PDB file of C-alpha atoms in Angstrom:
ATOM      1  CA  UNK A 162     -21.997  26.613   4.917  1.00 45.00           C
ATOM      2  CA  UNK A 163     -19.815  23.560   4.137  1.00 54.00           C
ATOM      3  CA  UNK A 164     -17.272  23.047   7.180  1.00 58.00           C
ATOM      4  CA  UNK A 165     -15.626  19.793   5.610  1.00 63.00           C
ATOM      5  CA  UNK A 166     -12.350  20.165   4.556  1.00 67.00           C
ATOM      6  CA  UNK A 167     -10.725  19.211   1.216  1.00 75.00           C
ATOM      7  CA  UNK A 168      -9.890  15.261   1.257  1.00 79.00           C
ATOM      8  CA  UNK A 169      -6.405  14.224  -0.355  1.00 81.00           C
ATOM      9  CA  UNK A 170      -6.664  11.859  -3.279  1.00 89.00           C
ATOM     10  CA  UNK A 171      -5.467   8.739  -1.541  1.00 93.00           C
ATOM     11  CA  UNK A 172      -3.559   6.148  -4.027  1.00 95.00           C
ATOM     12  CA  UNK A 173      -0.419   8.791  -4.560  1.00 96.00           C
ATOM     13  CA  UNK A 174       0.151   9.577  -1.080  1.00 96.00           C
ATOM     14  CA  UNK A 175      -0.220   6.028  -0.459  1.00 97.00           C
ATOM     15  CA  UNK A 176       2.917   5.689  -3.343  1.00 98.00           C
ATOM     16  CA  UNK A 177       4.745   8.110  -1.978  1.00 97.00           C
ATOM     17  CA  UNK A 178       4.704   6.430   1.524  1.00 98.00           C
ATOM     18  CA  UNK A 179       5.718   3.140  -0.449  1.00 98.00           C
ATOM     19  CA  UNK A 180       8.163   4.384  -2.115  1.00 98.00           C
ATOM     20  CA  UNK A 181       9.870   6.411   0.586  1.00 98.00           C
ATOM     21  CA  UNK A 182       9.722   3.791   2.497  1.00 98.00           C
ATOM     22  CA  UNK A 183      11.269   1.195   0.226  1.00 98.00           C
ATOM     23  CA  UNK A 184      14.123   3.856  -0.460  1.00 98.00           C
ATOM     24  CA  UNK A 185      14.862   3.547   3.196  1.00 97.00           C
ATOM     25  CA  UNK A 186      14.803   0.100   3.207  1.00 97.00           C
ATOM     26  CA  UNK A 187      17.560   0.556  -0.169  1.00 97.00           C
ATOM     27  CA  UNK A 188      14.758  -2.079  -1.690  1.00 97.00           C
ATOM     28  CA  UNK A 189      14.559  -1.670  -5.845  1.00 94.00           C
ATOM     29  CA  UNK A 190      11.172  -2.433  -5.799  1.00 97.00           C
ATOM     30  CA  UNK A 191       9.441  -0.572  -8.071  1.00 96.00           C
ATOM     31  CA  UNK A 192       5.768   1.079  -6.780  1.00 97.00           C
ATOM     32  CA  UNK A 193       2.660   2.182  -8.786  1.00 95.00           C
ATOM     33  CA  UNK A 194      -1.013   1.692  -9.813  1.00 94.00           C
ATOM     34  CA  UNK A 195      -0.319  -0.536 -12.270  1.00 93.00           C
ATOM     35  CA  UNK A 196       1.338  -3.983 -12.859  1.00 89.00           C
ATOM     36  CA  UNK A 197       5.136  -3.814 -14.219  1.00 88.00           C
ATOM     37  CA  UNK A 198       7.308  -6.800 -14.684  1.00 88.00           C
ATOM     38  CA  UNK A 199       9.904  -7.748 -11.753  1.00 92.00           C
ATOM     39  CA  UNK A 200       9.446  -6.854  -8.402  1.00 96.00           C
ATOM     40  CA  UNK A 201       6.717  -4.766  -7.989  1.00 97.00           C
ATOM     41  CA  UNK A 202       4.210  -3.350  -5.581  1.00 98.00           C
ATOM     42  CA  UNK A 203       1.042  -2.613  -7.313  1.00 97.00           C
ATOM     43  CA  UNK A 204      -1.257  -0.232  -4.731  1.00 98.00           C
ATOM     44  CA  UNK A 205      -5.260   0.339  -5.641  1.00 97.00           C
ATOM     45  CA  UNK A 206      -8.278   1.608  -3.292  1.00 96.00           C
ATOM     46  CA  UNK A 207     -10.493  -0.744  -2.724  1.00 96.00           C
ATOM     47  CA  UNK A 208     -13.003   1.163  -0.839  1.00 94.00           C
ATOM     48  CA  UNK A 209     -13.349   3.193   2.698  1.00 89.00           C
ATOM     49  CA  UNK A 210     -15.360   5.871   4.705  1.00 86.00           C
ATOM     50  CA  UNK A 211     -14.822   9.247   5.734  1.00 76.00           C
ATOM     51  CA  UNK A 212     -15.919  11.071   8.626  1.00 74.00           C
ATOM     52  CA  UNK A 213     -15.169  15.391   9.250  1.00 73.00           C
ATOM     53  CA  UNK A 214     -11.795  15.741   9.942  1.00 80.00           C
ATOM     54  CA  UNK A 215     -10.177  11.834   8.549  1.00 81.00           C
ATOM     55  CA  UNK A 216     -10.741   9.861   5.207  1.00 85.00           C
ATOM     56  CA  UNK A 217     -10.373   6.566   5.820  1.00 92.00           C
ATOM     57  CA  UNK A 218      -9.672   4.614   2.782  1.00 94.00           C
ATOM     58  CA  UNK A 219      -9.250   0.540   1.835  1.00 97.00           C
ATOM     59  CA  UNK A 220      -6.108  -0.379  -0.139  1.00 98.00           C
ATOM     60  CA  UNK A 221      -5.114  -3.733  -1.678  1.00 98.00           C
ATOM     61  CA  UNK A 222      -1.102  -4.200  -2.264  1.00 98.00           C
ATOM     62  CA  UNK A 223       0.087  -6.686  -4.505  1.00 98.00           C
ATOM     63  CA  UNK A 224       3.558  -7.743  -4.537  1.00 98.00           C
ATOM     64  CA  UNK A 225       5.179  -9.006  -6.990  1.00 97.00           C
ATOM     65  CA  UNK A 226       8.739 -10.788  -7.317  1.00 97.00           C
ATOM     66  CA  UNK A 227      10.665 -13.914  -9.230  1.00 95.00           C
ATOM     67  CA  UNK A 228      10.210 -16.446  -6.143  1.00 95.00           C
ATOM     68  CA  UNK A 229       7.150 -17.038  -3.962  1.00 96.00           C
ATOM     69  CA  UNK A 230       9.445 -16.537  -0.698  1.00 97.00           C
ATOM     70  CA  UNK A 231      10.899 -13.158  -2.415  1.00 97.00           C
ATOM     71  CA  UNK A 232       7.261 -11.938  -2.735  1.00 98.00           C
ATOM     72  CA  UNK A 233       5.882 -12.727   0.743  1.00 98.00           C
ATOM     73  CA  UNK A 234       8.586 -11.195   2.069  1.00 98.00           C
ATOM     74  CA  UNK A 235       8.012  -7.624   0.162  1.00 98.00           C
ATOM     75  CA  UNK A 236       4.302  -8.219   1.139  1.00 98.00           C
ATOM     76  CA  UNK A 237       6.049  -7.937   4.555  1.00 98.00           C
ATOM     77  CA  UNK A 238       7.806  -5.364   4.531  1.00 98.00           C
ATOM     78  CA  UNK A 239       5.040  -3.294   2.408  1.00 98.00           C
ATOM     79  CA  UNK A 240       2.884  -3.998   5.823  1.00 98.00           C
ATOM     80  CA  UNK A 241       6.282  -2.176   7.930  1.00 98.00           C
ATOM     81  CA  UNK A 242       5.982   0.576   5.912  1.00 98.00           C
ATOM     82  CA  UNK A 243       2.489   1.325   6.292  1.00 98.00           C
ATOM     83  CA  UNK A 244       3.059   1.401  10.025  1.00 98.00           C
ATOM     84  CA  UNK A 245       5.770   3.150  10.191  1.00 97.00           C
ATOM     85  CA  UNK A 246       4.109   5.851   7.959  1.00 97.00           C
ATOM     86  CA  UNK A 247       1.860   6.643  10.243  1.00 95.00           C
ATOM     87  CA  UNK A 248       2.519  10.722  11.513  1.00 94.00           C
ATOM     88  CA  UNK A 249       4.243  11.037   7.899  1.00 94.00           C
ATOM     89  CA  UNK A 250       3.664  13.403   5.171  1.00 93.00           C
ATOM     90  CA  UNK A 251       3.228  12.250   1.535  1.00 95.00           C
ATOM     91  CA  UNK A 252       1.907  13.600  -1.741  1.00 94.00           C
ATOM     92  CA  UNK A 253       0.133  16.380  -0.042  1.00 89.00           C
ATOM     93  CA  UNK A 254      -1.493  13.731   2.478  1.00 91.00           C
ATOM     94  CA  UNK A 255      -0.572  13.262   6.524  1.00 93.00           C
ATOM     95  CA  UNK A 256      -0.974   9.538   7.665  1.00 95.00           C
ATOM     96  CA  UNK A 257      -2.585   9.511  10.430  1.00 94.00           C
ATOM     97  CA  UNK A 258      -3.298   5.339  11.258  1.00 95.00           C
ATOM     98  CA  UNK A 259      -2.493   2.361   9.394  1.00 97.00           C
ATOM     99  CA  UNK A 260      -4.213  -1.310  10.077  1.00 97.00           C
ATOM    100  CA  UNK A 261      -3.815  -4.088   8.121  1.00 97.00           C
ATOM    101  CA  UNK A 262      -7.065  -6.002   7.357  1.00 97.00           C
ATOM    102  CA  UNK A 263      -6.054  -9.345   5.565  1.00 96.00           C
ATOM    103  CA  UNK A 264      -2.905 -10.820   4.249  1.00 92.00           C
ATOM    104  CA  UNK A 265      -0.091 -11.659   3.521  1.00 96.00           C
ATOM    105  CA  UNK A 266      -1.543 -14.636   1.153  1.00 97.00           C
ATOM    106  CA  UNK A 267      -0.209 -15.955  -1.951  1.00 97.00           C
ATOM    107  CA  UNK A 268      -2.368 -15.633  -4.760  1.00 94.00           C
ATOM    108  CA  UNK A 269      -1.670 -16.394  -7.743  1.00 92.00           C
ATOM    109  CA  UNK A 270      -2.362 -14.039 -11.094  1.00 91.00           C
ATOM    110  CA  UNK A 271      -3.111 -15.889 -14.015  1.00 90.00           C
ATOM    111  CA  UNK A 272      -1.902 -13.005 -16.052  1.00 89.00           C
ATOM    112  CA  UNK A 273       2.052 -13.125 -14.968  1.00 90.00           C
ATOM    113  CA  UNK A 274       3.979 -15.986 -14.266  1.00 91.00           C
ATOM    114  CA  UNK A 275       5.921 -14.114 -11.379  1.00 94.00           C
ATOM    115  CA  UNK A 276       4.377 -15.034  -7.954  1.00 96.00           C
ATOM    116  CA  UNK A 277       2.384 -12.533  -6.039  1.00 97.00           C
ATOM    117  CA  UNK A 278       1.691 -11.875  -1.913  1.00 98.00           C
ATOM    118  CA  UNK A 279      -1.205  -9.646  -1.674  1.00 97.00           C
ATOM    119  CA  UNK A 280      -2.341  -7.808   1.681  1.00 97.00           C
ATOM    120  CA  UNK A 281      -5.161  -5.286   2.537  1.00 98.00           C
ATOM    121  CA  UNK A 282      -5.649  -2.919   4.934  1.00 98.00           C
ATOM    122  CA  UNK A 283      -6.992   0.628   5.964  1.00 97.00           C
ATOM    123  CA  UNK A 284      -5.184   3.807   6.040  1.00 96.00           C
ATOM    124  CA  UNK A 285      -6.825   6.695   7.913  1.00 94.00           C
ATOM    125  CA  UNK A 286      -5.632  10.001   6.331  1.00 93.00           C
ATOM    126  CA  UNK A 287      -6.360  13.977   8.231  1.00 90.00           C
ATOM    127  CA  UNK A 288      -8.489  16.314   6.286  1.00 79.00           C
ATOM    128  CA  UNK A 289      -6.902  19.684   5.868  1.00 70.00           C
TER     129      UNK A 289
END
């Protein structure tokens, strides 16, 4: 008998949080799993572990914007919203913990010429 219970898919709840949270911020950012032009948050799993009743999964947030300063600070406030998700539904997934890991850090992509902040961190979501 399998007592585990079904684990949410991780990157659009982890959207959803962004963008809500940018919304209540009134930031234009734009959020997704791939890189746009402008300023942009760009979310991907990176890894994690799961246990019986939380997944606990790695995420990697680059942010994007015109200016260096401009970037580090969305980097910023990205980190903000990931704690202040925390006890928030999203996309079918509750948030139960946030931590960031590394970052902010400017790092530059070779494939845009728009600067990018970058952060990592671990977001523990519940099980249902």
């Amino acid at each position: 008998m399998n007592n585990y219970g079904t684990i949410p898919a991780s990157q659009p709840v982890i959207v959803a949080a962004v963008k809500a949270g940018l919304v209540r911020y009134s930031d234009a950012a734009t959020v997704g799993t791939k890189f746009r032009d402008g300023r942009h948050v760009r979310v991907s799993r990176i890894g994690g572990d799961g246990g019986f009743a939380t997944d606990t999964a790695a995420f990697l947030f680059e942010c994007y914007d015109q200016n260096e300063a401009n970037a580090e600070r969305l980097a910023l406030l990205v980190d903000r919203i990931m704690k202040e998700s925390r006890g928030g539904s999203f996309a079918g997934g509750f948030v139960t913990g946030w931590r960031r890991t590394s970052g902010p850090v400017n790092f530059e992509d070779p494939g845009t010429t728009n600067p990018r902040f970058q952060l990592t961190g671990d977001v523990t979501l519940l099980v249902a």
